[in-house]
Coordinates of C-alpha atoms in Angstrom, one line a residue:
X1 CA 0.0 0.0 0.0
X2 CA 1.6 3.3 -1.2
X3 CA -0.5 5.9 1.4
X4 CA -2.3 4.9 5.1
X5 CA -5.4 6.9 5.6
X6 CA -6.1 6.7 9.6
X7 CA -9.7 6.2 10.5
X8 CA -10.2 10.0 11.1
X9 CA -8.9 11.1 7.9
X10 CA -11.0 8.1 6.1
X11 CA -13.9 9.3 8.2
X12 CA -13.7 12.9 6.7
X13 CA -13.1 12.0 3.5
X14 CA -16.0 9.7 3.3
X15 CA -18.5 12.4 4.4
X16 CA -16.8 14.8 1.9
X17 CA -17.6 12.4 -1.0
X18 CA -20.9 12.4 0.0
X19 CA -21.0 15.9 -1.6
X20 CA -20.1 14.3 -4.9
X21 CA -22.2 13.6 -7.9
X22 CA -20.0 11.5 -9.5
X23 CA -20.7 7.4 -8.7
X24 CA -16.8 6.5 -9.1
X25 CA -15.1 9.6 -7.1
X26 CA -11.8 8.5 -6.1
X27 CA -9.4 10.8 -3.5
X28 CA -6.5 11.8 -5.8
X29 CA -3.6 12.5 -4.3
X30 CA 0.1 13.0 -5.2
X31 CA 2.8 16.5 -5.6
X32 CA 3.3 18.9 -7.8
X33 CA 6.0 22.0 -7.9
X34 CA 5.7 24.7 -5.8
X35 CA 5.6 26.3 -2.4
X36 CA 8.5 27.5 -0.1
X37 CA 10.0 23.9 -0.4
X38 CA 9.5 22.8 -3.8
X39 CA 7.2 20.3 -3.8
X40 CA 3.4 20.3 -2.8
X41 CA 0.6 17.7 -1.6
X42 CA -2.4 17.7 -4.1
X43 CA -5.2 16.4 -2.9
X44 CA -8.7 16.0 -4.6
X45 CA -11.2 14.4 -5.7
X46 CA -11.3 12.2 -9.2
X47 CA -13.5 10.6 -11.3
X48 CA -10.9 10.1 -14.3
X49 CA -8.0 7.4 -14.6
X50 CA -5.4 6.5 -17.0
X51 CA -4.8 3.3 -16.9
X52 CA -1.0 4.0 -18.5
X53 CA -0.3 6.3 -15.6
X54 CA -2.0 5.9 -12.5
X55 CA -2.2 3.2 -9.4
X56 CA -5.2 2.5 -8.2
X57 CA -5.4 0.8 -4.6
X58 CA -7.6 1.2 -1.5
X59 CA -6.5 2.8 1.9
X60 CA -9.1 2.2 5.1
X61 CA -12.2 2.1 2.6
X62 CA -11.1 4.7 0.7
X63 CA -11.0 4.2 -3.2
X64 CA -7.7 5.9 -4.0
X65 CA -5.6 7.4 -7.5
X66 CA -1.8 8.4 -7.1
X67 CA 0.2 8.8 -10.5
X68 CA 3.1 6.5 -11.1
X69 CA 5.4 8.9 -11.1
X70 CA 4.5 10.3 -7.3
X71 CA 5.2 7.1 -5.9
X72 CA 8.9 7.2 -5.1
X73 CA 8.3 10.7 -3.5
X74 CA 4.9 9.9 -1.2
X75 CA 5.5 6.2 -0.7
X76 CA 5.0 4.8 2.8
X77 CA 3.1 8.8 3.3
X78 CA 0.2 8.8 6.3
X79 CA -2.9 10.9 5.7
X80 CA -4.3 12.0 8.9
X81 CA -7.5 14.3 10.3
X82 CA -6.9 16.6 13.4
X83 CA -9.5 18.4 14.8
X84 CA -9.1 21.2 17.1
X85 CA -10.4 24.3 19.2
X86 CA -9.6 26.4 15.8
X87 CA -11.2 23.8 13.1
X88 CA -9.8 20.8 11.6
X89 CA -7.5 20.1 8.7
X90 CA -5.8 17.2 7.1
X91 CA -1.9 16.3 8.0
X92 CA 0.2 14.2 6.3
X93 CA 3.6 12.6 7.7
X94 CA 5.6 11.8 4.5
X95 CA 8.3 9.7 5.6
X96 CA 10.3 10.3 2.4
X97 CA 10.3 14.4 3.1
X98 CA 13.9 15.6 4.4
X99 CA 12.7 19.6 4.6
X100 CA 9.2 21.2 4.9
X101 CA 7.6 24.9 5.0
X102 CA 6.6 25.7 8.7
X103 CA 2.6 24.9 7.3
X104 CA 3.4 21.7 6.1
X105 CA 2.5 22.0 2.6
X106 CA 5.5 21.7 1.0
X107 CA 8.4 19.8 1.2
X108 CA 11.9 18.6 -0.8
X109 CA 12.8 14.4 -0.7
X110 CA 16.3 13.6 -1.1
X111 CA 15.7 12.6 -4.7
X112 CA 13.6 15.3 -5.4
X113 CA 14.0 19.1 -4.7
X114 CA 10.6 20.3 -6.9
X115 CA 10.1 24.1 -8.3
X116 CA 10.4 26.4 -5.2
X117 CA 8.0 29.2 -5.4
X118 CA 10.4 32.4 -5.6
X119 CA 7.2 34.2 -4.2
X120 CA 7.3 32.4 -0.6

């Protein structure tokens, strides 16, 4: 399994895709350049999958996409759901992350140093 999705996060997710029309919603999720560090989580919700390009597995009932190429930097990655006095939000521990932005947004692997955003 390439991402764990705790039984808080699945929870929230699940009543999120609720809201969705679409019969086959999957959660997306993978990186893309950007941010202070150079890499950032995307996260979503998808309908659509190439077959050529993307995994598709289950994490604690969720149906999830990753593209192939996100692997390698969000393998072994933990999706999680706090809640708190000031509202809730997703975290996610990515093991493979050796730098982050203070938020938690973005981050930099080893292998992989992404686009920083010259604007942070």
């Amino acid at each position: 399994m390439t991402i764990n999705i705790t039984d808080n996060a699945s929870l929230q997710i699940k009543e999120m895709m609720k809201e969705e029309e679409a019969a086959n919603v999957r959660l997306r999720f993978g990186v893309k350049g950007g941010g202070c560090s150079g890499l950032s989580y995307s996260m979503g919700f998808d309908e659509e999958i190439n077959p050529e390009l993307d995994k598709v597995e289950e994490s604690n009932g969720i149906p999830l996409v990753i593209n192939q190429q996100d692997i390698p930097i969000i393998e072994g990655t933990t999706i999680d759901f706090k809640q708190n006095m000031m509202g809730g939000g997703f975290t996610i521990d990515n093991p493979n992350a050796i730098v982050s932005c203070g938020c938690g947004s973005s981050f930099k692997t080893a292998t992989n140093a992404g686009t920083p955003d010259p604007n942070c």
